[in-house]
Short mmCIF file of C-alpha atoms in Angstrom, two decimals:
data_model
loop_
_atom_site.label_atom_id
_atom_site.label_comp_id
_atom_site.label_asym_id
_atom_site.label_seq_id
_atom_site.Cartn_x
_atom_site.Cartn_y
_atom_site.Cartn_z
CA UNK A 1 5.44 127.21 -45.07
CA UNK A 2 4.79 123.85 -46.25
CA UNK A 3 5.08 121.73 -43.31
CA UNK A 4 4.38 124.17 -40.07
CA UNK A 5 0.61 123.33 -40.45
CA UNK A 6 0.88 119.67 -38.78
CA UNK A 7 3.11 121.21 -36.50
CA UNK A 8 1.27 124.06 -35.62
CA UNK A 9 -1.52 121.30 -35.07
CA UNK A 10 0.63 119.06 -32.61
CA UNK A 11 2.30 121.55 -30.66
CA UNK A 12 -1.65 123.76 -30.28
CA UNK A 13 -1.69 122.58 -26.66
CA UNK A 14 0.95 124.31 -25.58
CA UNK A 15 -0.16 127.40 -27.29
CA UNK A 16 -1.52 130.01 -25.14
CA UNK A 17 0.05 133.17 -26.28
CA UNK A 18 0.99 134.86 -29.25
CA UNK A 19 4.91 134.97 -28.87
CA UNK A 20 3.96 131.15 -28.95
CA UNK A 21 2.90 130.82 -31.98
CA UNK A 22 5.86 133.26 -33.16
CA UNK A 23 8.58 131.16 -31.43
CA UNK A 24 6.71 127.82 -33.35
CA UNK A 25 7.40 129.79 -36.66
CA UNK A 26 10.57 130.73 -36.06
CA UNK A 27 11.19 127.01 -35.39
CA UNK A 28 9.63 125.86 -38.26
CA UNK A 29 12.09 127.94 -40.45
CA UNK A 30 15.19 127.00 -38.83
CA UNK A 31 14.44 122.96 -39.81
CA UNK A 32 13.74 124.32 -43.32
CA UNK A 33 17.22 125.67 -43.37
CA UNK A 34 19.18 122.36 -42.10
CA UNK A 35 18.33 122.40 -38.24
CA UNK A 36 17.02 119.93 -36.03
CA UNK A 37 16.30 120.92 -32.05
CA UNK A 38 18.23 118.95 -29.66
CA UNK A 39 16.07 120.25 -26.92
CA UNK A 40 15.05 123.21 -24.45
CA UNK A 41 17.70 125.25 -22.23
CA UNK A 42 21.28 125.77 -22.43
CA UNK A 43 22.44 122.76 -21.36
CA UNK A 44 22.22 119.08 -23.20
CA UNK A 45 19.99 116.40 -21.25
CA UNK A 46 20.59 112.83 -21.62
CA UNK A 47 19.33 110.76 -24.66
CA UNK A 48 19.02 113.90 -26.95
CA UNK A 49 18.08 113.47 -30.62
CA UNK A 50 17.94 115.89 -33.18
CA UNK A 51 14.24 116.27 -34.23
CA UNK A 52 12.14 118.10 -36.04
CA UNK A 53 9.29 118.87 -33.77
CA UNK A 54 9.62 121.15 -30.27
CA UNK A 55 10.81 119.73 -27.36
CA UNK A 56 8.79 119.30 -24.24
CA UNK A 57 8.46 122.21 -21.83
CA UNK A 58 10.03 124.62 -24.60
CA UNK A 59 6.76 127.51 -23.84
CA UNK A 60 7.57 127.11 -19.90
CA UNK A 61 9.03 130.41 -19.61
CA UNK A 62 6.90 132.91 -21.59
CA UNK A 63 9.69 135.46 -21.22
CA UNK A 64 12.25 134.10 -22.43
CA UNK A 65 12.82 130.62 -25.10
CA UNK A 66 15.58 128.94 -25.15
CA UNK A 67 16.39 125.94 -27.60
CA UNK A 68 19.58 124.36 -29.14
CA UNK A 69 19.55 123.03 -32.52
CA UNK A 70 22.06 121.31 -34.42
CA UNK A 71 22.53 121.20 -38.80
CA UNK A 72 21.92 118.08 -40.14
CA UNK A 73 25.63 118.25 -41.00
CA UNK A 74 26.69 117.82 -37.52
CA UNK A 75 28.66 121.16 -38.44
CA UNK A 76 27.11 123.79 -36.30
CA UNK A 77 25.86 124.28 -33.34
CA UNK A 78 23.19 127.07 -32.12
CA UNK A 79 21.75 128.48 -28.96
CA UNK A 80 18.11 130.43 -29.64
CA UNK A 81 17.15 132.72 -26.80
CA UNK A 82 13.96 134.42 -27.82
CA UNK A 83 13.55 137.69 -25.54
CA UNK A 84 10.65 139.16 -25.10
CA UNK A 85 10.53 143.10 -24.55
CA UNK A 86 7.00 144.79 -24.49
CA UNK A 87 5.43 144.00 -27.96
CA UNK A 88 8.63 142.61 -29.14
CA UNK A 89 10.32 139.56 -29.54
CA UNK A 90 14.31 139.68 -29.85
CA UNK A 91 15.90 136.55 -31.63
CA UNK A 92 19.61 136.35 -30.42
CA UNK A 93 21.27 133.31 -31.95
CA UNK A 94 24.94 131.96 -31.36
CA UNK A 95 26.89 129.70 -32.92
CA UNK A 96 28.80 127.55 -30.21
CA UNK A 97 31.23 126.34 -31.93
CA UNK A 98 32.73 129.65 -34.15
CA UNK A 99 31.01 131.76 -31.39
CA UNK A 100 29.34 134.29 -33.97
CA UNK A 101 25.90 135.67 -32.94
CA UNK A 102 23.39 137.02 -35.17
CA UNK A 103 20.18 138.98 -33.85
CA UNK A 104 16.80 139.73 -35.54
CA UNK A 105 14.02 141.72 -33.50
CA UNK A 106 10.31 141.10 -34.77
CA UNK A 107 7.28 143.08 -33.74
CA UNK A 108 4.62 139.55 -32.52
CA UNK A 109 1.43 141.66 -34.30
CA UNK A 110 3.12 141.98 -37.49
CA UNK A 111 2.89 138.07 -37.86
CA UNK A 112 0.57 136.78 -35.58
CA UNK A 113 -2.70 137.15 -35.01
CA UNK A 114 -3.77 137.14 -31.56
CA UNK A 115 -7.56 136.39 -31.91
CA UNK A 116 -6.85 133.27 -34.03
CA UNK A 117 -4.42 131.35 -32.11
CA UNK A 118 -7.04 128.22 -32.80
CA UNK A 119 -7.32 128.49 -36.50
CA UNK A 120 -3.86 127.40 -38.11
CA UNK A 121 -4.87 129.24 -41.80
CA UNK A 122 -5.24 132.71 -39.81
CA UNK A 123 -2.94 133.16 -37.08
CA UNK A 124 -0.38 133.79 -39.20
CA UNK A 125 0.11 136.77 -41.57
CA UNK A 126 3.13 138.50 -43.79
CA UNK A 127 4.70 135.00 -43.57
CA UNK A 128 6.84 135.75 -46.59
CA UNK A 129 8.38 138.50 -44.89
CA UNK A 130 8.79 136.69 -41.38
CA UNK A 131 11.18 133.70 -43.95
CA UNK A 132 12.82 136.78 -45.09
CA UNK A 133 13.83 138.26 -41.87
CA UNK A 134 14.65 134.63 -40.41
CA UNK A 135 16.71 133.78 -43.25
CA UNK A 136 18.83 137.18 -43.99
CA UNK A 137 19.43 137.83 -39.85
CA UNK A 138 20.14 134.65 -38.83
CA UNK A 139 20.57 131.77 -41.58
CA UNK A 140 22.89 134.02 -43.59
CA UNK A 141 24.81 135.21 -41.39
CA UNK A 142 25.84 131.86 -39.76
CA UNK A 143 25.88 129.80 -42.58
CA UNK A 144 23.65 127.30 -44.12
CA UNK A 145 24.33 123.47 -43.33
CA UNK A 146 26.00 122.06 -46.34
CA UNK A 147 24.01 119.32 -47.74
CA UNK A 148 25.64 115.89 -48.19
CA UNK A 149 26.84 115.08 -51.15
CA UNK A 150 24.26 113.11 -53.39
CA UNK A 151 26.55 109.58 -54.58
CA UNK A 152 25.73 109.36 -58.47
CA UNK A 153 25.18 106.37 -59.89
CA UNK A 154 28.17 104.97 -61.73
CA UNK A 155 28.03 105.15 -65.47
CA UNK A 156 28.12 101.75 -67.35
CA UNK A 157 30.60 101.22 -69.82
CA UNK A 158 28.48 100.60 -73.06
CA UNK A 159 31.11 98.06 -73.85
CA UNK A 160 30.14 95.78 -71.55
CA UNK A 161 26.73 94.79 -72.69
CA UNK A 162 27.98 94.75 -76.20
CA UNK A 163 27.86 91.92 -77.88
CA UNK A 164 26.48 89.44 -75.06
CA UNK A 165 24.55 87.70 -77.30
CA UNK A 166 26.44 85.09 -78.17
CA UNK A 167 25.35 83.98 -81.02
CA UNK A 168 25.35 87.87 -82.77
CA UNK A 169 27.81 87.95 -84.98
CA UNK A 170 30.75 90.90 -83.71
CA UNK A 171 31.88 93.70 -85.16
CA UNK A 172 34.34 93.51 -87.65
CA UNK A 173 37.09 95.91 -85.58
CA UNK A 174 36.94 96.85 -82.00
CA UNK A 175 34.14 99.61 -80.95
CA UNK A 176 35.91 103.26 -80.81
CA UNK A 177 39.17 102.39 -82.98
CA UNK A 178 39.59 103.80 -86.37
CA UNK A 179 39.33 101.72 -89.27
CA UNK A 180 43.02 100.64 -90.73
CA UNK A 181 44.58 102.55 -93.42
CA UNK A 182 44.80 100.71 -96.52
CA UNK A 183 47.80 101.29 -99.38
CA UNK A 184 47.23 103.18 -101.67
CA UNK A 185 45.72 101.52 -105.04
CA UNK A 186 48.29 102.40 -106.92
CA UNK A 187 50.96 100.63 -105.00
CA UNK A 188 52.64 97.96 -106.97
CA UNK A 189 53.09 95.83 -103.97
CA UNK A 190 49.38 95.90 -102.81
CA UNK A 191 49.06 93.02 -105.05
CA UNK A 192 46.64 89.70 -103.20
CA UNK A 193 45.56 92.86 -100.96
CA UNK A 194 41.82 92.69 -102.22
CA UNK A 195 41.44 89.02 -101.67
CA UNK A 196 41.89 89.36 -98.26
CA UNK A 197 39.11 91.97 -97.89
CA UNK A 198 36.15 90.33 -99.42
CA UNK A 199 34.35 93.33 -98.54
CA UNK A 200 36.00 95.31 -100.60
CA UNK A 201 37.69 97.48 -98.12
CA UNK A 202 41.21 97.69 -99.71
CA UNK A 203 42.76 97.32 -103.28
CA UNK A 204 44.84 95.09 -105.06
CA UNK A 205 43.91 91.50 -106.42
CA UNK A 206 45.25 88.15 -107.39
CA UNK A 207 45.07 89.64 -111.13
CA UNK A 208 47.31 92.67 -111.99
CA UNK A 209 45.76 95.62 -113.48
CA UNK A 210 47.79 97.22 -115.82
CA UNK A 211 46.28 100.76 -114.96
CA UNK A 212 47.38 100.06 -111.62
CA UNK A 213 50.58 98.85 -111.35
CA UNK A 214 52.44 102.06 -110.40
CA UNK A 215 53.84 102.49 -113.93
CA UNK A 216 52.91 105.18 -115.96
CA UNK A 217 50.54 103.87 -119.26
CA UNK A 218 50.78 106.60 -121.49
CA UNK A 219 48.85 106.54 -124.67
CA UNK A 220 46.58 103.83 -123.19
CA UNK A 221 42.73 104.33 -122.57
CA UNK A 222 41.06 100.92 -122.40
CA UNK A 223 37.69 103.01 -122.34
CA UNK A 224 38.77 104.06 -125.86
CA UNK A 225 38.59 100.72 -127.89
CA UNK A 226 41.01 98.16 -128.55
CA UNK A 227 41.28 97.86 -132.70
CA UNK A 228 40.70 94.32 -133.30
CA UNK A 229 39.03 93.17 -129.54
CA UNK A 230 36.73 95.72 -128.24
CA UNK A 231 35.12 98.78 -129.89
CA UNK A 232 34.89 101.99 -127.85
CA UNK A 233 33.33 102.19 -125.20
CA UNK A 234 33.04 98.96 -123.75
CA UNK A 235 35.03 99.80 -120.60
CA UNK A 236 33.83 102.47 -118.89
CA UNK A 237 36.36 104.69 -117.67
CA UNK A 238 38.06 104.20 -114.63
CA UNK A 239 36.84 100.98 -114.38
CA UNK A 240 39.28 97.94 -113.51
CA UNK A 241 40.28 96.51 -116.46
CA UNK A 242 41.81 93.21 -116.39
CA UNK A 243 43.08 92.49 -119.99
CA UNK A 244 42.54 88.90 -121.78
CA UNK A 245 45.17 88.88 -124.43
CA UNK A 246 47.98 90.96 -125.82
CA UNK A 247 47.57 94.85 -125.45
CA UNK A 248 48.12 97.37 -128.61
CA UNK A 249 47.17 96.91 -132.35
CA UNK A 250 49.49 95.37 -134.62
CA UNK A 251 51.45 92.91 -133.15
CA UNK A 252 52.41 89.98 -134.80
CA UNK A 253 50.63 86.43 -134.23
CA UNK A 254 52.39 83.25 -133.07
CA UNK A 255 55.75 82.81 -135.32
CA UNK A 256 55.09 79.18 -136.90
CA UNK A 257 58.93 78.32 -136.49
CA UNK A 258 58.12 78.08 -133.10
CA UNK A 259 55.74 75.39 -133.03
CA UNK A 260 56.78 71.70 -134.91
CA UNK A 261 55.28 70.41 -137.67
CA UNK A 262 52.40 68.05 -136.71
CA UNK A 263 53.70 64.51 -136.11
CA UNK A 264 57.33 65.38 -136.32
CA UNK A 265 59.53 65.00 -133.19
CA UNK A 266 62.98 65.18 -134.51
CA UNK A 267 64.44 67.60 -132.42
CA UNK A 268 67.73 67.76 -135.17
CA UNK A 269 65.35 69.05 -137.61
#
């Protein structure tokens, strides 16, 4: 019953009978479950405020203890009357808003050692049972006060702090976006696209690759070698091949008639 010890030490001067100690324990259980004491008696008094302590004069009537409580969320106000009937205490609690009533009967000797009122560590016994009786007989029927919702810290957008360094090179594409879909490498209209992307993310350069022009090249495999030009295996399989001369074997050389004799410039010859 953490917290009861300082309360008991504070109220010790007013505790003269076992029922006083029991009321002190019941009061603390109500505090633990979200209620605060407003004062003693049936009627409110001026300048009342919610408190975890017992009000002045709480033990004045040893036969009937009357205390008023209010929940921390201000939703409920309880009127507690602890009535002594021989060796037992009847706890009668009413919710003034809903008019609900809860009752619990406690045998004082079951929870208080009358001969140890001066020693907090010995005055209470069966404390777990006492807490269970109050929780099931009073708190549960009348309802547990709702806790005030805690404001959750707002989550910061990580993109707000991204690239805050002006000297840092920003990412090539915005975070969270998918990379663009480049055209197919066999697309004949992709010529020149690779020169726009120095990091090799797309295909198609300024040099037209005969293997990727979009037109089938039956029977042509540069990896098998080109007679008179490249030996077999000179071009790795699947490598980009940029021809540096006419393709195919047996191609005729230039026609001598296409070139005039040196130093002859007679266009009618």
